[in-house]
C-alpha cells in the first residue's frame, strides 16, 4: 500500500491505518459484543493488505483493545507502527474521566507499554483536550516522554488551532487526529490549512462516518445493531434525523460515482479524505477481516476533479442544509 510521510519529520505510514476502537468490545462507548478471534483476524488481515499502522487507545474497551493489539503484534513489533493515546482514565466502576495531569500521562504511558507488550510507542497522542490542566504542562510531559525514548512521535487529537499553536510553541506536534469525512468537514476552514502550513501530519478518523458511508445503513439496519452499540444511543446527530436520512440518500447518489472506478462507496469515502492535500492518511475502523480487506482499496487511486465537484455539490444540496 502507498505510504506518505507523517508531517515534516514523522514516519512513512500507509494511506490507510486500522482503527481499533470497535475491537475493544463492550463498554460505555463500545460497538457491542466483539469476539477476540474476529479482532485478531482483523488485525492480521490489515497487515496482509499492506497496512503498516494501527490506531488504538487505552479507553477502547477499557484496556482491551490495547491488550489485543499487543498480543497480536508481539512477534512482529518492529514491522508495525503503533499509535495510542492518553487522557481518558477509568475507575473501578468503569466510569471514564478526562485527566491530562503530567503524572497521569506518565502513568498511562507505562500502562499502555505493558498492555501493548512493547518498550516504545510509535505515536503517542492526547486523546481529547480538557481544561483541567494547562495544555503546556501536559504537552511538556509528552515532550519528555519523547526525549526519553518511551514514545517516538507525539501528537494530539480533537484539538483546535489555538491549542495546536500552544503545543507547537513547546515542541513540534507530529500529528493531529481529527474527525473528517465527506459529511463531517468542519476542519477544512482553519485546522487543515494550519496543519499543512506547520508540517503537522493529519490522520483523519471516522472516514466512513462510523459505517454510515459504506452503503449498508437504513433505518431498519440501525435497529439491528446491538443494544449497547453507541450508534443506537439516539443522541448522535449522524444517527438521528434529519442527518441520518439525508446521509442514506447522499450515499445512494455516490453509488454511480464509486462504480465508475469499480470501487465501493466505502473505498470512495476513504479516497475522498485522502484527496485533501493536508491529510496524510485515514484511520479506517473495522471489526471483521473482510471489512478491512474491502476498505484497503480506498488507497492508491485518485478521484477526478469532476467527481470531486459533483460530490461537493451533492454535499451542499443534501447534507449542508441538515447541519
Ligand atoms: N481520536 C478520537 O477521538 C477518535 C474518535 C473516533 C474514532 N477514532 C479512531 O478512528 C478509527 C476509525 O473510526 P470509526 O471506527 O469511528 O469509524 P469508521 O472508520 O468511519 O467506521 C468503522 C466502522 O464501520 C463499519 N465498517 C467498516 N468497514 C466496513 C465495510 N467495508 N462494510 C461495512 N461496514 C464497515 C464497522 O462497524 P460495524 O460493522 O459495526 O458497522 C467499523 O467498525 C477508530 O477505530 C479509532 O481508532 C478516534
Tab-separated table of C-alpha atoms and ligand atoms in Angstrom:
chain	number	residue	atom	x	y	z
A	1	UNK	CA	0.000	0.000	0.000
A	2	UNK	CA	1.138	3.524	-0.827
A	3	UNK	CA	2.797	5.423	2.038
A	4	UNK	CA	3.086	9.103	2.916
A	5	UNK	CA	5.301	10.834	5.457
A	6	UNK	CA	3.528	11.902	8.643
A	7	UNK	CA	4.176	15.647	8.776
A	8	UNK	CA	7.643	17.060	8.180
A	9	UNK	CA	9.659	14.556	10.198
A	10	UNK	CA	7.378	11.629	11.040
A	11	UNK	CA	7.471	8.019	9.843
A	12	UNK	CA	6.193	6.799	6.474
A	13	UNK	CA	2.719	5.456	7.106
A	14	UNK	CA	0.331	3.737	4.740
A	15	UNK	CA	-2.541	5.825	3.415
A	16	UNK	CA	-4.890	3.683	5.488
A	17	UNK	CA	-4.371	2.713	9.117
A	18	UNK	CA	-6.503	0.225	11.034
A	19	UNK	CA	-8.714	1.797	13.715
A	20	UNK	CA	-9.009	-0.448	16.762
A	21	UNK	CA	-11.894	1.223	18.621
A	22	UNK	CA	-14.604	-1.320	17.763
A	23	UNK	CA	-12.387	-4.273	18.639
A	24	UNK	CA	-12.329	-3.036	22.236
A	25	UNK	CA	-15.695	-4.783	22.669
A	26	UNK	CA	-18.411	-3.726	25.127
A	27	UNK	CA	-18.087	-0.637	27.353
A	28	UNK	CA	-19.975	2.666	27.647
A	29	UNK	CA	-18.838	3.873	24.229
A	30	UNK	CA	-18.442	0.457	22.664
A	31	UNK	CA	-19.809	-1.068	19.483
A	32	UNK	CA	-21.457	-4.052	21.151
A	33	UNK	CA	-20.020	-7.506	21.726
A	34	UNK	CA	-16.936	-8.426	19.735
A	35	UNK	CA	-15.218	-11.835	19.591
A	36	UNK	CA	-11.453	-11.624	20.185
A	37	UNK	CA	-10.810	-14.117	17.388
A	38	UNK	CA	-12.530	-11.803	14.917
A	39	UNK	CA	-10.440	-8.896	16.198
A	40	UNK	CA	-7.225	-10.897	15.920
A	41	UNK	CA	-8.147	-11.864	12.334
A	42	UNK	CA	-8.954	-8.231	11.509
A	43	UNK	CA	-5.531	-7.077	12.681
A	44	UNK	CA	-3.792	-9.880	10.775
A	45	UNK	CA	-5.794	-9.100	7.625
A	46	UNK	CA	-4.833	-5.429	7.839
A	47	UNK	CA	-1.149	-6.457	7.744
A	48	UNK	CA	-1.920	-8.843	4.885
A	49	UNK	CA	-3.375	-5.839	2.995
A	50	UNK	CA	-0.088	-3.966	3.472
A	51	UNK	CA	-1.325	-1.606	6.190
A	52	UNK	CA	1.639	-0.662	8.419
A	53	UNK	CA	-0.023	1.107	11.363
A	54	UNK	CA	-2.760	0.647	13.905
A	55	UNK	CA	-4.515	3.282	15.981
A	56	UNK	CA	-5.786	2.252	19.396
A	57	UNK	CA	-6.403	3.887	22.793
A	58	UNK	CA	-6.409	2.701	26.411
A	59	UNK	CA	-10.057	3.673	26.747
A	60	UNK	CA	-11.236	1.446	23.851
A	61	UNK	CA	-12.750	-1.414	25.834
A	62	UNK	CA	-11.002	-0.081	28.957
A	63	UNK	CA	-7.662	-1.642	28.105
A	64	UNK	CA	-8.985	-4.455	25.949
A	65	UNK	CA	-8.172	-3.020	22.519
A	66	UNK	CA	-4.562	-2.279	23.514
A	67	UNK	CA	-4.212	-5.730	25.080
A	68	UNK	CA	-5.403	-7.420	21.885
A	69	UNK	CA	-3.149	-5.282	19.706
A	70	UNK	CA	-0.210	-6.162	21.974
A	71	UNK	CA	-0.952	-9.897	21.897
A	72	UNK	CA	-1.382	-9.956	18.130
A	73	UNK	CA	1.680	-7.874	17.279
A	74	UNK	CA	4.219	-9.006	19.864
A	75	UNK	CA	6.109	-11.236	17.401
A	76	UNK	CA	6.144	-8.604	14.662
A	77	UNK	CA	6.573	-5.451	16.708
A	78	UNK	CA	9.278	-3.901	14.509
A	79	UNK	CA	7.191	-4.051	11.349
A	80	UNK	CA	4.101	-2.257	12.667
A	81	UNK	CA	3.671	1.349	13.769
A	82	UNK	CA	1.507	1.511	16.879
A	83	UNK	CA	-0.383	4.700	17.679
A	84	UNK	CA	-2.141	5.017	21.010
A	85	UNK	CA	-3.413	7.805	23.229
A	86	UNK	CA	-3.711	9.223	26.737
A	87	UNK	CA	-6.039	11.486	28.679
A	88	UNK	CA	-9.090	9.305	29.306
A	89	UNK	CA	-8.936	7.266	32.525
A	90	UNK	CA	-11.457	4.938	34.138
A	91	UNK	CA	-12.200	3.897	37.716
A	92	UNK	CA	-13.321	0.655	39.394
A	93	UNK	CA	-16.914	1.366	38.359
A	94	UNK	CA	-15.761	1.724	34.739
A	95	UNK	CA	-16.560	5.463	34.781
A	96	UNK	CA	-14.421	7.390	32.305
A	97	UNK	CA	-12.964	10.826	33.117
A	98	UNK	CA	-10.529	13.206	31.422
A	99	UNK	CA	-7.134	13.591	33.021
A	100	UNK	CA	-4.228	15.448	31.462
A	101	UNK	CA	-2.083	15.913	34.575
A	102	UNK	CA	1.570	15.217	33.720
A	103	UNK	CA	1.841	12.437	36.334
A	104	UNK	CA	-1.286	10.789	34.965
A	105	UNK	CA	0.061	10.900	31.404
A	106	UNK	CA	3.266	9.190	32.557
A	107	UNK	CA	1.311	6.510	34.432
A	108	UNK	CA	-0.903	5.929	31.381
A	109	UNK	CA	2.148	5.619	29.149
A	110	UNK	CA	3.606	2.906	31.410
A	111	UNK	CA	0.259	1.070	31.462
A	112	UNK	CA	-0.017	1.225	27.669
A	113	UNK	CA	3.545	-0.065	27.213
A	114	UNK	CA	2.661	-3.034	29.431
A	115	UNK	CA	-0.623	-3.815	27.661
A	116	UNK	CA	0.975	-3.403	24.243
A	117	UNK	CA	3.894	-5.669	25.309
A	118	UNK	CA	6.463	-3.228	23.985
A	119	UNK	CA	9.107	-0.840	25.291
A	120	UNK	CA	8.199	2.028	22.954
A	121	UNK	CA	5.071	3.567	21.457
A	122	UNK	CA	5.479	4.878	17.920
A	123	UNK	CA	2.892	7.662	18.091
A	124	UNK	CA	1.535	8.896	21.429
A	125	UNK	CA	-1.441	11.244	21.220
A	126	UNK	CA	-3.512	13.319	23.647
A	127	UNK	CA	-6.986	11.900	23.017
A	128	UNK	CA	-9.166	14.927	23.843
A	129	UNK	CA	-8.374	18.421	25.137
A	130	UNK	CA	-9.524	19.222	28.649
A	131	UNK	CA	-9.338	22.354	30.721
A	132	UNK	CA	-8.279	20.673	33.981
A	133	UNK	CA	-4.583	21.316	33.308
A	134	UNK	CA	-2.820	23.987	31.218
A	135	UNK	CA	-2.008	22.279	27.927
A	136	UNK	CA	1.616	23.455	28.284
A	137	UNK	CA	2.019	21.153	31.308
A	138	UNK	CA	0.524	18.153	29.501
A	139	UNK	CA	2.482	18.770	26.306
A	140	UNK	CA	5.653	19.278	28.349
A	141	UNK	CA	5.194	15.745	29.690
A	142	UNK	CA	4.557	14.379	26.172
A	143	UNK	CA	7.803	16.049	25.080
A	144	UNK	CA	9.733	14.484	27.978
A	145	UNK	CA	8.375	11.012	27.141
A	146	UNK	CA	9.598	11.545	23.586
A	147	UNK	CA	13.040	12.684	24.773
A	148	UNK	CA	13.270	9.592	26.987
A	149	UNK	CA	12.500	7.333	24.002
A	150	UNK	CA	9.376	5.825	25.534
A	151	UNK	CA	7.467	7.314	22.608
A	152	UNK	CA	8.909	8.107	19.165
A	153	UNK	CA	6.436	10.744	17.923
A	154	UNK	CA	3.862	12.851	19.712
A	155	UNK	CA	0.521	14.152	18.549
A	156	UNK	CA	-2.903	15.337	19.591
A	157	UNK	CA	-6.494	14.560	18.698
A	158	UNK	CA	-9.621	16.730	18.541
A	159	UNK	CA	-7.551	19.923	19.075
A	160	UNK	CA	-8.347	23.344	17.609
A	161	UNK	CA	-5.793	25.763	16.151
A	162	UNK	CA	-5.321	27.702	19.398
A	163	UNK	CA	-4.353	24.554	21.314
A	164	UNK	CA	-2.206	23.288	18.453
A	165	UNK	CA	-0.290	26.565	18.454
A	166	UNK	CA	0.318	26.402	22.197
A	167	UNK	CA	1.754	22.882	21.862
A	168	UNK	CA	3.808	23.738	18.778
A	169	UNK	CA	5.488	26.594	20.661
A	170	UNK	CA	6.938	23.994	23.085
A	171	UNK	CA	7.867	21.183	20.700
A	172	UNK	CA	6.774	20.001	17.276
A	173	UNK	CA	3.370	18.387	17.039
A	174	UNK	CA	3.968	15.391	14.788
A	175	UNK	CA	0.302	14.740	14.098
A	176	UNK	CA	-3.278	15.753	14.592
A	177	UNK	CA	-6.061	13.166	14.629
A	178	UNK	CA	-9.339	14.937	13.766
A	179	UNK	CA	-12.718	13.607	12.602
A	180	UNK	CA	-13.027	14.016	8.823
A	181	UNK	CA	-15.363	12.523	6.267
A	182	UNK	CA	-17.434	13.520	3.247
A	183	UNK	CA	-20.179	14.600	5.660
A	184	UNK	CA	-18.049	15.996	8.512
A	185	UNK	CA	-15.931	18.750	7.097
A	186	UNK	CA	-15.593	21.440	9.780
A	187	UNK	CA	-11.783	21.125	9.929
A	188	UNK	CA	-11.404	22.339	6.339
A	189	UNK	CA	-11.738	26.026	7.194
A	190	UNK	CA	-8.910	26.558	9.681
A	191	UNK	CA	-7.440	23.374	11.074
A	192	UNK	CA	-6.281	21.628	7.896
A	193	UNK	CA	-4.614	24.763	6.429
A	194	UNK	CA	-2.828	25.346	9.756
A	195	UNK	CA	-1.545	21.759	9.840
A	196	UNK	CA	-0.320	21.972	6.265
A	197	UNK	CA	1.485	25.244	6.951
A	198	UNK	CA	3.118	23.911	10.116
A	199	UNK	CA	4.168	20.474	8.885
A	200	UNK	CA	1.763	18.634	11.170
A	201	UNK	CA	0.637	15.278	9.776
A	202	UNK	CA	-3.110	14.645	9.725
A	203	UNK	CA	-4.586	11.210	10.328
A	204	UNK	CA	-8.305	11.508	9.723
A	205	UNK	CA	-10.610	9.462	11.924
A	206	UNK	CA	-14.051	8.020	11.106
A	207	UNK	CA	-13.631	8.419	7.322
A	208	UNK	CA	-16.674	6.132	6.914
A	209	UNK	CA	-18.615	8.220	9.431
A	210	UNK	CA	-18.797	5.193	11.722
A	211	UNK	CA	-20.050	2.909	8.942
A	212	UNK	CA	-22.676	5.290	7.514
A	213	UNK	CA	-20.669	5.840	4.334
A	214	UNK	CA	-20.443	2.142	3.491
A	215	UNK	CA	-23.905	1.950	1.925
A	216	UNK	CA	-25.223	-0.657	4.359
A	217	UNK	CA	-27.255	1.665	6.580
A	218	UNK	CA	-31.031	2.104	6.604
A	219	UNK	CA	-33.469	2.840	9.441
A	220	UNK	CA	-34.129	-0.920	9.674
A	221	UNK	CA	-30.425	-1.743	9.765
A	222	UNK	CA	-29.889	0.703	12.628
A	223	UNK	CA	-32.416	-1.325	14.648
A	224	UNK	CA	-30.341	-4.483	14.166
A	225	UNK	CA	-27.284	-3.052	15.919
A	226	UNK	CA	-26.540	-4.395	19.401
A	227	UNK	CA	-28.375	-2.648	22.256
A	228	UNK	CA	-25.044	-1.461	23.628
A	229	UNK	CA	-23.694	-0.176	20.306
A	230	UNK	CA	-23.124	3.584	20.884
A	231	UNK	CA	-24.655	4.326	17.462
A	232	UNK	CA	-28.080	3.354	18.866
A	233	UNK	CA	-27.936	5.808	21.761
A	234	UNK	CA	-30.073	8.284	19.818
A	235	UNK	CA	-28.095	11.341	20.885
A	236	UNK	CA	-25.675	11.441	17.984
A	237	UNK	CA	-26.780	13.761	15.165
A	238	UNK	CA	-25.292	11.477	12.499
A	239	UNK	CA	-27.520	8.605	13.637
A	240	UNK	CA	-30.617	10.778	14.104
A	241	UNK	CA	-32.843	12.575	11.617
A	242	UNK	CA	-32.651	14.746	9.616
A	243	UNK	CA	-28.953	13.981	9.042
A	244	UNK	CA	-29.311	10.186	9.158
A	245	UNK	CA	-31.940	10.027	6.366
A	246	UNK	CA	-30.135	12.684	4.331
A	247	UNK	CA	-26.939	10.619	4.537
A	248	UNK	CA	-28.677	7.473	3.291
A	249	UNK	CA	-29.920	9.395	0.242
A	250	UNK	CA	-26.496	11.010	-0.234
A	251	UNK	CA	-24.856	7.563	-0.245
A	252	UNK	CA	-27.291	6.420	-2.970
A	253	UNK	CA	-26.077	9.293	-5.143
A	254	UNK	CA	-22.460	8.244	-4.507
A	255	UNK	CA	-23.029	4.698	-5.801
A	256	UNK	CA	-22.628	5.545	-9.530
A	257	UNK	CA	-19.540	7.657	-8.807
A	258	UNK	CA	-17.910	4.764	-6.940
A	259	UNK	CA	-18.994	2.348	-9.695
A	260	UNK	CA	-17.232	4.498	-12.314
A	261	UNK	CA	-13.958	3.406	-10.667
A	262	UNK	CA	-15.184	-0.137	-9.918
A	263	UNK	CA	-14.965	0.793	-6.244
A	264	UNK	CA	-17.386	0.607	-3.328
A	265	UNK	CA	-18.812	3.698	-1.637
A	266	UNK	CA	-16.606	2.904	1.387
A	267	UNK	CA	-13.495	2.971	-0.801
A	268	UNK	CA	-14.702	6.205	-2.419
A	269	UNK	CA	-15.248	7.749	1.037
A	270	UNK	CA	-11.713	6.848	2.123
A	271	UNK	CA	-10.162	8.063	-1.143
A	272	UNK	CA	-12.099	11.315	-0.711
A	273	UNK	CA	-10.425	12.068	2.642
A	274	UNK	CA	-7.027	11.263	1.116
A	275	UNK	CA	-7.670	13.756	-1.702
A	276	UNK	CA	-7.150	16.730	0.641
A	277	UNK	CA	-3.531	17.868	0.418
A	278	UNK	CA	-3.262	18.319	4.209
A	279	UNK	CA	-4.382	14.770	5.008
A	280	UNK	CA	-1.649	12.172	5.435
A	281	UNK	CA	-3.783	9.090	5.995
A	282	UNK	CA	-7.203	7.809	7.013
A	283	UNK	CA	-7.935	5.632	10.040
A	284	UNK	CA	-10.500	3.114	8.880
A	285	UNK	CA	-12.198	1.224	11.671
A	286	UNK	CA	-13.015	-2.447	11.169
A	287	UNK	CA	-14.185	-5.321	13.336
A	288	UNK	CA	-14.126	-8.066	10.728
A	289	UNK	CA	-11.286	-9.144	8.444
A	290	UNK	CA	-13.490	-8.769	5.361
A	291	UNK	CA	-14.199	-5.124	6.233
A	292	UNK	CA	-10.566	-4.063	6.284
A	293	UNK	CA	-9.943	-6.132	3.135
A	294	UNK	CA	-12.836	-4.304	1.455
A	295	UNK	CA	-11.607	-0.892	2.599
A	296	UNK	CA	-7.952	-1.285	1.613
A	297	UNK	CA	-8.885	-0.341	-1.970
A	298	UNK	CA	-9.555	3.196	-0.727
A	299	UNK	CA	-5.813	3.818	-1.145
A	300	UNK	CA	-3.711	4.232	-4.271
A	301	UNK	CA	-6.042	5.992	-6.722
A	302	UNK	CA	-7.468	9.459	-7.307
A	303	UNK	CA	-10.989	10.770	-7.659
A	304	UNK	CA	-11.227	13.042	-10.727
A	305	UNK	CA	-11.745	16.775	-10.198
A	306	UNK	CA	-15.146	16.476	-11.937
A	307	UNK	CA	-16.269	13.854	-9.462
A	308	UNK	CA	-14.892	15.863	-6.522
A	309	UNK	CA	-17.006	18.802	-7.714
A	310	UNK	CA	-20.035	16.540	-8.099
A	311	UNK	CA	-19.550	15.241	-4.538
A	312	UNK	CA	-19.178	18.807	-3.236
A	313	UNK	CA	-22.439	19.791	-4.972
A	314	UNK	CA	-24.264	16.769	-3.528
A	315	UNK	CA	-22.965	17.707	-0.077
A	316	UNK	CA	-24.228	21.299	-0.438
A	317	UNK	CA	-27.642	20.151	-1.658
A	318	UNK	CA	-28.271	17.182	0.622
A	319	UNK	CA	-26.104	17.352	3.758
A	320	UNK	CA	-25.304	21.024	4.486
A	321	UNK	CA	-28.990	22.018	4.966
A	322	UNK	CA	-29.347	19.405	7.723
A	323	UNK	CA	-26.312	20.507	9.763
B	1	LIG	N1	-9.443	10.347	18.410
B	1	LIG	C1	-10.728	10.160	18.556
B	1	LIG	O1	-11.403	10.840	19.340
B	1	LIG	C2	-11.389	9.101	17.722
B	1	LIG	C3	-12.789	9.068	17.603
B	1	LIG	C4	-13.338	8.102	16.763
B	1	LIG	C5	-12.508	7.220	16.074
B	1	LIG	N2	-11.158	7.262	16.242
B	1	LIG	C6	-10.248	6.322	15.555
B	1	LIG	O2	-10.611	6.206	14.203
B	1	LIG	C7	-10.948	4.851	13.905
B	1	LIG	C8	-11.999	4.812	12.835
B	1	LIG	O3	-13.156	5.488	13.225
B	1	LIG	P1	-14.518	4.741	13.494
B	1	LIG	O4	-14.204	3.326	13.853
B	1	LIG	O5	-15.271	5.608	14.403
B	1	LIG	O6	-15.305	4.864	12.145
B	1	LIG	P2	-15.185	4.449	10.630
B	1	LIG	O7	-13.836	4.055	10.241
B	1	LIG	O8	-15.802	5.602	9.956
B	1	LIG	O9	-16.185	3.201	10.588
B	1	LIG	C9	-15.779	1.965	11.082
B	1	LIG	C10	-16.953	1.019	11.259
B	1	LIG	O10	-17.720	0.906	10.084
B	1	LIG	C11	-18.086	-0.461	9.850
B	1	LIG	N3	-17.395	-0.867	8.611
B	1	LIG	C12	-16.084	-0.673	8.300
B	1	LIG	N4	-15.822	-1.123	7.073
B	1	LIG	C13	-16.952	-1.602	6.569
B	1	LIG	C14	-17.292	-2.188	5.323
B	1	LIG	N5	-16.410	-2.352	4.357
B	1	LIG	N6	-18.587	-2.573	5.128
B	1	LIG	C15	-19.497	-2.385	6.098
B	1	LIG	N7	-19.234	-1.851	7.296
B	1	LIG	C16	-17.966	-1.442	7.538
B	1	LIG	C17	-17.619	-1.262	11.067
B	1	LIG	O11	-18.638	-1.264	12.073
B	1	LIG	P3	-19.932	-2.207	12.045
B	1	LIG	O12	-19.572	-3.468	11.339
B	1	LIG	O13	-20.257	-2.401	13.477
B	1	LIG	O14	-20.983	-1.396	11.343
B	1	LIG	C18	-16.475	-0.391	11.570
B	1	LIG	O15	-16.216	-0.568	12.936
B	1	LIG	C19	-11.340	4.256	15.269
B	1	LIG	O16	-11.254	2.844	15.277
B	1	LIG	C20	-10.314	4.927	16.145
B	1	LIG	O17	-9.064	4.286	16.014
B	1	LIG	C21	-10.605	8.211	17.039
